[in-house]
């Protein structure tokens, strides 16, 4: 699962101060570093080094299968903006696909789970059970979800079209091979699959809103809607920020659903940016070019996240 | 709640549940059908003549699809990584939560900072590093790189900071060294947090898709996720076999979820993190 996640509070709150009075008898010495060593070894090798190494690779014509890897400066980057280059069309088409998916899935994944969380936030018998049921699909991997829905959405043999036919609706919709159906399928499946995750985050946020605020709102005579607007939404602000940023990042990283359900179909319209980068770099072995694409995408996501962050900060 | 409202309430929640559960049930029931019945229109809801034929086929030793092998590989990779995460994250989190030393804040900020690097940015350079280490097409590629989980360190650090200081101080007075305090005092008190982290690591490794698809080449080295893709090719029209494969990949994590759902959900909601 490509899950890009950050903690809500870590994004908003300042780093906490060190705990008061940690055990400190002898000088710190080498002990803390020895404790950190195993982790840092992995962290440096597989996170820090690759972050820099990827940048280095992107400045070379790095064909995995060829011995020479000549330095080409920013050529891999400028090619992405040159309509005459062989990667231009495919790259921007894939960016567009990721964009379309993000634009349609994020609002649903922000709003629908909030509705579910509000439903589940009351106290009633079986609440834990329902919470678990709605969360259950999320614990399955995209490989399972992809195969399952490819079968269910099969235009000829799938249960979805059969079901629609049985209630008198058209039973020949090309869910996996036509447009806009392929997008509807990909967004729908993703909402079904990951909705529980956001709902659980919202639920935790809702439970942190002090009861007294609701009691105060009742005294003021506000209705349900006023309560939601003036107490619930402001109280959820940091959680909402987390959910929005996290969902935007996760959606723009979409890969498995397209790879398995539509296989990019009808043509390459549903081939997402990550799918194209992986094909270019790990199937075509043009790693310099693929790295340049991934850094450009990273930069774009960074700008988008910062913009969302700002919007939340400056509002009212 | 009035009686009528109560009924309406549970009907709404129950109907919603159906949306989430029915596709999973469909996967299981299809895996018990014959190939013919699985694609019949209109479809049968329950298998008319339930058969485990699809599972027999799956385990029948098809050399293109050694499913049992994939299952064991998945198990090995996911538990191997969970153990490694527990070790490296708990030691690092202990130092960061309970000790003072030069560079502590910089190290912690760097670890948290990498949470913002999209995973795909690191895929190509990591592929090259794994290649240098000679780990391509092996389970090492699945176990080791992902164990540098910033989430694990962050999650355990939070927990360790909440533990009472006194126990640790008592141990110091008795002359315990840092390692003894860590293993005899801190870890036993942290069992719920450690279990939560282990389960979350296991799940995310078990379900990982993009990385195993590209770093494993030989069918016998596959884990279940790339294996399922292979299955779709090998049995393109035999849906019960494909669904049996999907069920096989789901059942262990669904069982794990049912057993530990409180911890998973709380771990996820409290930290706002999964990975």
CSV table of C-alpha atoms in Angstrom, one decimal, chain A residues 1-8 10-11 16-26 28-29 31-33 35-36 38-40 42-43 45-51 53-54 57 62 64 116 118-120 122-126 128-145 147-152 154 156-159 162 191-192 195-197 200-201 204 224 242 246 249 252-253 255-256 259-260 263 274-275 277-279 281-283 285 287 290-291 293-295 297-298 301-302, chain B residues 1 5 9-10 12-14 16-17 19-21 23-24 26-27 30 38-39 41-43 84 87-89 91-92 94-104 107 110-112 114-133 135-136 144-145 147-150 153-154 157-158 161 165 168-169 172-173 176-179 181-182 203-204 207-210 213-214 217 225 228-229 232 239 242-243 246 249-250 253-254 257 261-262 264-266 268-275:
chain,number,residue,atom,x,y,z
A,1,UNK,CA,0.0,0.0,0.0
A,2,UNK,CA,1.4,3.3,-0.9
A,3,UNK,CA,0.2,5.3,2.1
A,4,UNK,CA,1.7,8.7,2.6
A,5,UNK,CA,0.9,9.5,6.1
A,6,UNK,CA,1.8,12.2,8.6
A,7,UNK,CA,0.5,12.8,12.0
A,8,UNK,CA,-2.0,15.6,12.4
A,10,UNK,CA,3.1,16.7,14.1
A,11,UNK,CA,2.0,18.9,11.2
A,16,UNK,CA,7.3,18.8,22.3
A,17,UNK,CA,10.0,19.6,24.8
A,18,UNK,CA,12.2,16.8,26.0
A,19,UNK,CA,10.6,14.9,29.0
A,20,UNK,CA,11.5,16.5,32.3
A,21,UNK,CA,14.4,15.0,34.1
A,22,UNK,CA,15.3,11.9,32.0
A,23,UNK,CA,17.5,9.4,33.8
A,24,UNK,CA,21.0,10.9,33.6
A,25,UNK,CA,23.5,9.7,36.1
A,26,UNK,CA,26.7,9.4,34.3
A,28,UNK,CA,25.4,10.6,28.3
A,29,UNK,CA,28.5,8.9,26.8
A,31,UNK,CA,24.9,4.7,25.2
A,32,UNK,CA,22.2,6.7,23.4
A,33,UNK,CA,24.1,6.4,20.1
A,35,UNK,CA,20.7,2.4,21.1
A,36,UNK,CA,20.1,4.5,18.0
A,38,UNK,CA,20.6,-0.2,14.4
A,39,UNK,CA,17.8,2.1,13.4
A,40,UNK,CA,20.0,4.8,12.0
A,42,UNK,CA,18.8,1.3,8.2
A,43,UNK,CA,17.5,4.8,8.0
A,45,UNK,CA,21.0,3.3,4.0
A,46,UNK,CA,17.4,3.1,2.8
A,47,UNK,CA,16.0,6.6,3.3
A,48,UNK,CA,18.6,9.3,3.4
A,49,UNK,CA,21.1,7.9,0.9
A,50,UNK,CA,18.4,7.0,-1.6
A,51,UNK,CA,16.8,10.5,-1.3
A,53,UNK,CA,21.2,9.1,-4.7
A,54,UNK,CA,17.9,9.5,-6.7
A,57,UNK,CA,20.5,9.4,-10.8
A,62,UNK,CA,20.9,6.1,-16.3
A,64,UNK,CA,20.2,0.1,-15.8
A,116,UNK,CA,-20.1,7.8,8.9
A,118,UNK,CA,-20.9,11.3,13.0
A,119,UNK,CA,-23.2,8.3,12.8
A,120,UNK,CA,-20.9,6.2,14.9
A,122,UNK,CA,-23.3,8.4,19.3
A,123,UNK,CA,-23.4,5.9,21.9
A,124,UNK,CA,-25.4,2.8,21.0
A,125,UNK,CA,-25.0,-0.9,21.3
A,126,UNK,CA,-22.7,-2.5,18.8
A,128,UNK,CA,-17.4,-1.1,18.1
A,129,UNK,CA,-18.8,-3.9,15.9
A,130,UNK,CA,-20.0,-1.5,13.1
A,131,UNK,CA,-16.7,0.5,13.3
A,132,UNK,CA,-14.8,-2.7,12.7
A,133,UNK,CA,-17.1,-3.7,9.8
A,134,UNK,CA,-16.6,-0.4,8.0
A,135,UNK,CA,-12.8,-0.6,8.6
A,136,UNK,CA,-12.4,-4.2,7.5
A,137,UNK,CA,-11.8,-3.7,3.8
A,138,UNK,CA,-8.9,-1.4,4.6
A,139,UNK,CA,-6.9,-4.2,6.2
A,140,UNK,CA,-6.9,-6.0,2.9
A,141,UNK,CA,-4.2,-5.2,0.4
A,142,UNK,CA,-4.6,-3.6,-3.0
A,143,UNK,CA,-3.8,-6.9,-4.7
A,144,UNK,CA,-6.9,-8.6,-3.1
A,145,UNK,CA,-9.1,-5.5,-3.6
A,147,UNK,CA,-8.6,-8.8,-8.2
A,148,UNK,CA,-11.9,-8.9,-6.3
A,149,UNK,CA,-13.3,-5.8,-8.0
A,150,UNK,CA,-11.9,-6.7,-11.4
A,151,UNK,CA,-14.1,-9.8,-11.1
A,152,UNK,CA,-17.1,-8.0,-9.7
A,154,UNK,CA,-16.3,-7.4,-15.3
A,156,UNK,CA,-19.9,-9.4,-19.1
A,157,UNK,CA,-19.6,-11.7,-16.1
A,158,UNK,CA,-19.5,-9.4,-13.1
A,159,UNK,CA,-22.0,-9.4,-10.3
A,162,UNK,CA,-26.0,-8.6,-13.1
A,191,UNK,CA,-13.7,5.1,-1.5
A,192,UNK,CA,-15.1,1.7,-0.5
A,195,UNK,CA,-13.2,5.1,3.8
A,196,UNK,CA,-12.9,3.3,7.1
A,197,UNK,CA,-9.4,4.7,7.7
A,200,UNK,CA,-11.6,6.2,12.4
A,201,UNK,CA,-9.4,9.2,12.4
A,204,UNK,CA,-10.9,9.9,17.4
A,224,UNK,CA,-28.1,20.4,15.1
A,242,UNK,CA,-4.6,15.8,8.4
A,246,UNK,CA,-3.1,12.6,3.8
A,249,UNK,CA,-1.1,12.4,-1.0
A,252,UNK,CA,-2.0,11.1,-6.0
A,253,UNK,CA,0.1,8.1,-5.3
A,255,UNK,CA,-1.1,2.8,-8.4
A,256,UNK,CA,-2.4,-0.7,-7.6
A,259,UNK,CA,-2.7,-1.6,-12.5
A,260,UNK,CA,-5.1,-4.4,-11.5
A,263,UNK,CA,-4.8,-1.9,-16.5
A,274,UNK,CA,3.2,6.3,-10.3
A,275,UNK,CA,2.3,3.5,-12.8
A,277,UNK,CA,7.2,6.1,-13.5
A,278,UNK,CA,7.4,2.5,-12.4
A,279,UNK,CA,7.1,1.3,-16.0
A,281,UNK,CA,12.2,3.1,-14.5
A,282,UNK,CA,11.6,-0.5,-13.4
A,283,UNK,CA,10.3,-2.1,-16.6
A,285,UNK,CA,15.1,0.6,-16.9
A,287,UNK,CA,16.0,5.2,-14.3
A,290,UNK,CA,12.0,8.0,-14.2
A,291,UNK,CA,13.8,9.6,-11.2
A,293,UNK,CA,9.7,12.4,-13.0
A,294,UNK,CA,9.4,11.3,-9.4
A,295,UNK,CA,11.2,14.3,-8.1
A,297,UNK,CA,6.0,14.8,-8.8
A,298,UNK,CA,7.4,15.1,-5.3
A,301,UNK,CA,2.9,17.3,-4.0
A,302,UNK,CA,5.0,19.4,-1.6
B,1,UNK,CA,-34.0,6.1,21.4
B,5,UNK,CA,-36.1,5.1,15.7
B,9,UNK,CA,-31.1,3.2,13.1
B,10,UNK,CA,-30.0,-0.4,13.0
B,12,UNK,CA,-29.3,2.0,8.3
B,13,UNK,CA,-26.1,0.8,9.9
B,14,UNK,CA,-26.9,-2.8,8.9
B,16,UNK,CA,-24.2,0.1,5.2
B,17,UNK,CA,-22.4,-2.9,6.7
B,19,UNK,CA,-22.0,-2.7,1.4
B,20,UNK,CA,-18.7,-3.3,3.1
B,21,UNK,CA,-19.0,-7.0,3.8
B,23,UNK,CA,-18.0,-8.1,-1.7
B,24,UNK,CA,-15.8,-10.0,0.8
B,26,UNK,CA,-18.8,-12.9,-2.5
B,27,UNK,CA,-15.0,-13.6,-2.8
B,30,UNK,CA,-17.1,-17.7,-5.4
B,38,UNK,CA,-19.0,-18.7,-11.0
B,39,UNK,CA,-19.6,-17.0,-14.3
B,41,UNK,CA,-25.8,-15.2,-15.4
B,42,UNK,CA,-27.7,-14.5,-13.3
B,43,UNK,CA,-25.2,-15.5,-10.6
B,84,UNK,CA,13.1,-6.2,12.8
B,87,UNK,CA,14.0,-4.2,17.6
B,88,UNK,CA,15.3,-1.1,15.7
B,89,UNK,CA,12.3,1.1,16.5
B,91,UNK,CA,15.9,0.9,20.8
B,92,UNK,CA,15.8,4.1,18.9
B,94,UNK,CA,14.0,4.5,23.9
B,95,UNK,CA,17.1,6.7,23.3
B,96,UNK,CA,14.9,9.5,21.9
B,97,UNK,CA,12.3,9.4,24.7
B,98,UNK,CA,14.4,8.8,27.7
B,99,UNK,CA,18.0,10.0,27.2
B,100,UNK,CA,19.6,13.4,26.6
B,101,UNK,CA,22.4,13.6,24.1
B,102,UNK,CA,23.9,15.9,21.6
B,103,UNK,CA,22.1,15.9,18.3
B,104,UNK,CA,19.0,14.4,19.7
B,107,UNK,CA,18.0,13.2,14.6
B,110,UNK,CA,15.2,14.2,10.4
B,111,UNK,CA,13.3,11.0,11.1
B,112,UNK,CA,10.0,12.8,11.3
B,114,UNK,CA,11.2,11.8,6.1
B,115,UNK,CA,7.5,11.0,6.7
B,116,UNK,CA,6.9,13.7,4.1
B,117,UNK,CA,9.0,12.0,1.4
B,118,UNK,CA,6.5,10.1,-0.8
B,119,UNK,CA,7.5,6.4,-0.9
B,120,UNK,CA,7.7,6.3,-4.7
B,121,UNK,CA,10.6,8.9,-4.6
B,122,UNK,CA,12.8,6.3,-3.0
B,123,UNK,CA,11.7,3.3,-5.1
B,124,UNK,CA,14.2,3.7,-7.9
B,125,UNK,CA,17.3,4.5,-5.9
B,126,UNK,CA,16.4,1.8,-3.4
B,127,UNK,CA,16.1,-0.7,-6.2
B,128,UNK,CA,19.7,0.3,-7.2
B,129,UNK,CA,20.9,0.0,-3.6
B,130,UNK,CA,19.2,-3.4,-3.2
B,131,UNK,CA,20.9,-4.5,-6.4
B,132,UNK,CA,24.3,-3.5,-5.1
B,133,UNK,CA,23.6,-5.5,-1.9
B,135,UNK,CA,19.3,-8.6,-2.6
B,136,UNK,CA,17.2,-8.3,-5.8
B,144,UNK,CA,15.1,-4.9,5.5
B,145,UNK,CA,14.6,-1.6,3.6
B,147,UNK,CA,12.1,-1.7,8.5
B,148,UNK,CA,13.5,1.9,8.8
B,149,UNK,CA,10.0,2.9,9.7
B,150,UNK,CA,9.8,6.5,11.0
B,153,UNK,CA,10.0,5.2,16.2
B,154,UNK,CA,7.5,8.0,16.5
B,157,UNK,CA,8.6,7.3,21.5
B,158,UNK,CA,5.2,8.7,22.3
B,161,UNK,CA,7.4,9.2,27.2
B,165,UNK,CA,9.8,7.9,35.6
B,168,UNK,CA,13.4,3.7,35.9
B,169,UNK,CA,14.9,5.7,38.7
B,172,UNK,CA,19.2,3.1,38.4
B,173,UNK,CA,19.6,3.2,42.2
B,176,UNK,CA,21.0,-1.3,36.5
B,177,UNK,CA,22.6,-0.2,33.2
B,178,UNK,CA,20.6,1.3,30.3
B,179,UNK,CA,20.2,-2.0,28.5
B,181,UNK,CA,16.4,-0.9,32.3
B,182,UNK,CA,15.3,-1.1,28.6
B,203,UNK,CA,-0.3,-6.0,7.9
B,204,UNK,CA,1.4,-3.3,5.8
B,207,UNK,CA,-0.3,-6.2,1.8
B,208,UNK,CA,2.6,-4.3,0.1
B,209,UNK,CA,2.2,-4.4,-3.6
B,210,UNK,CA,4.3,-2.1,-5.8
B,213,UNK,CA,6.0,-6.6,-7.9
B,214,UNK,CA,9.2,-4.9,-9.1
B,217,UNK,CA,11.4,-11.8,-10.5
B,225,UNK,CA,0.5,-9.9,-3.8
B,228,UNK,CA,-2.0,-13.0,-7.3
B,229,UNK,CA,-1.2,-11.0,-10.4
B,232,UNK,CA,-4.8,-13.8,-12.9
B,239,UNK,CA,-12.6,-17.2,-11.3
B,242,UNK,CA,-8.4,-16.5,-8.5
B,243,UNK,CA,-10.9,-15.8,-5.7
B,246,UNK,CA,-7.5,-13.7,-3.0
B,249,UNK,CA,-4.3,-13.7,1.1
B,250,UNK,CA,-7.2,-12.2,3.0
B,253,UNK,CA,-5.1,-10.6,7.9
B,254,UNK,CA,-8.9,-10.8,8.5
B,257,UNK,CA,-7.9,-8.0,12.4
B,261,UNK,CA,-9.1,-4.8,15.9
B,262,UNK,CA,-9.3,-2.7,19.0
B,264,UNK,CA,-5.3,-1.7,15.3
B,265,UNK,CA,-8.0,0.9,15.2
B,266,UNK,CA,-6.8,2.6,18.3
B,268,UNK,CA,-4.3,4.0,13.8
B,269,UNK,CA,-6.5,6.7,15.3
B,270,UNK,CA,-4.2,7.7,18.1
B,271,UNK,CA,-1.2,8.1,15.9
B,272,UNK,CA,-3.0,9.1,12.7
B,273,UNK,CA,-0.5,7.0,11.0
B,274,UNK,CA,-0.2,3.8,9.2
B,275,UNK,CA,2.8,2.4,7.5
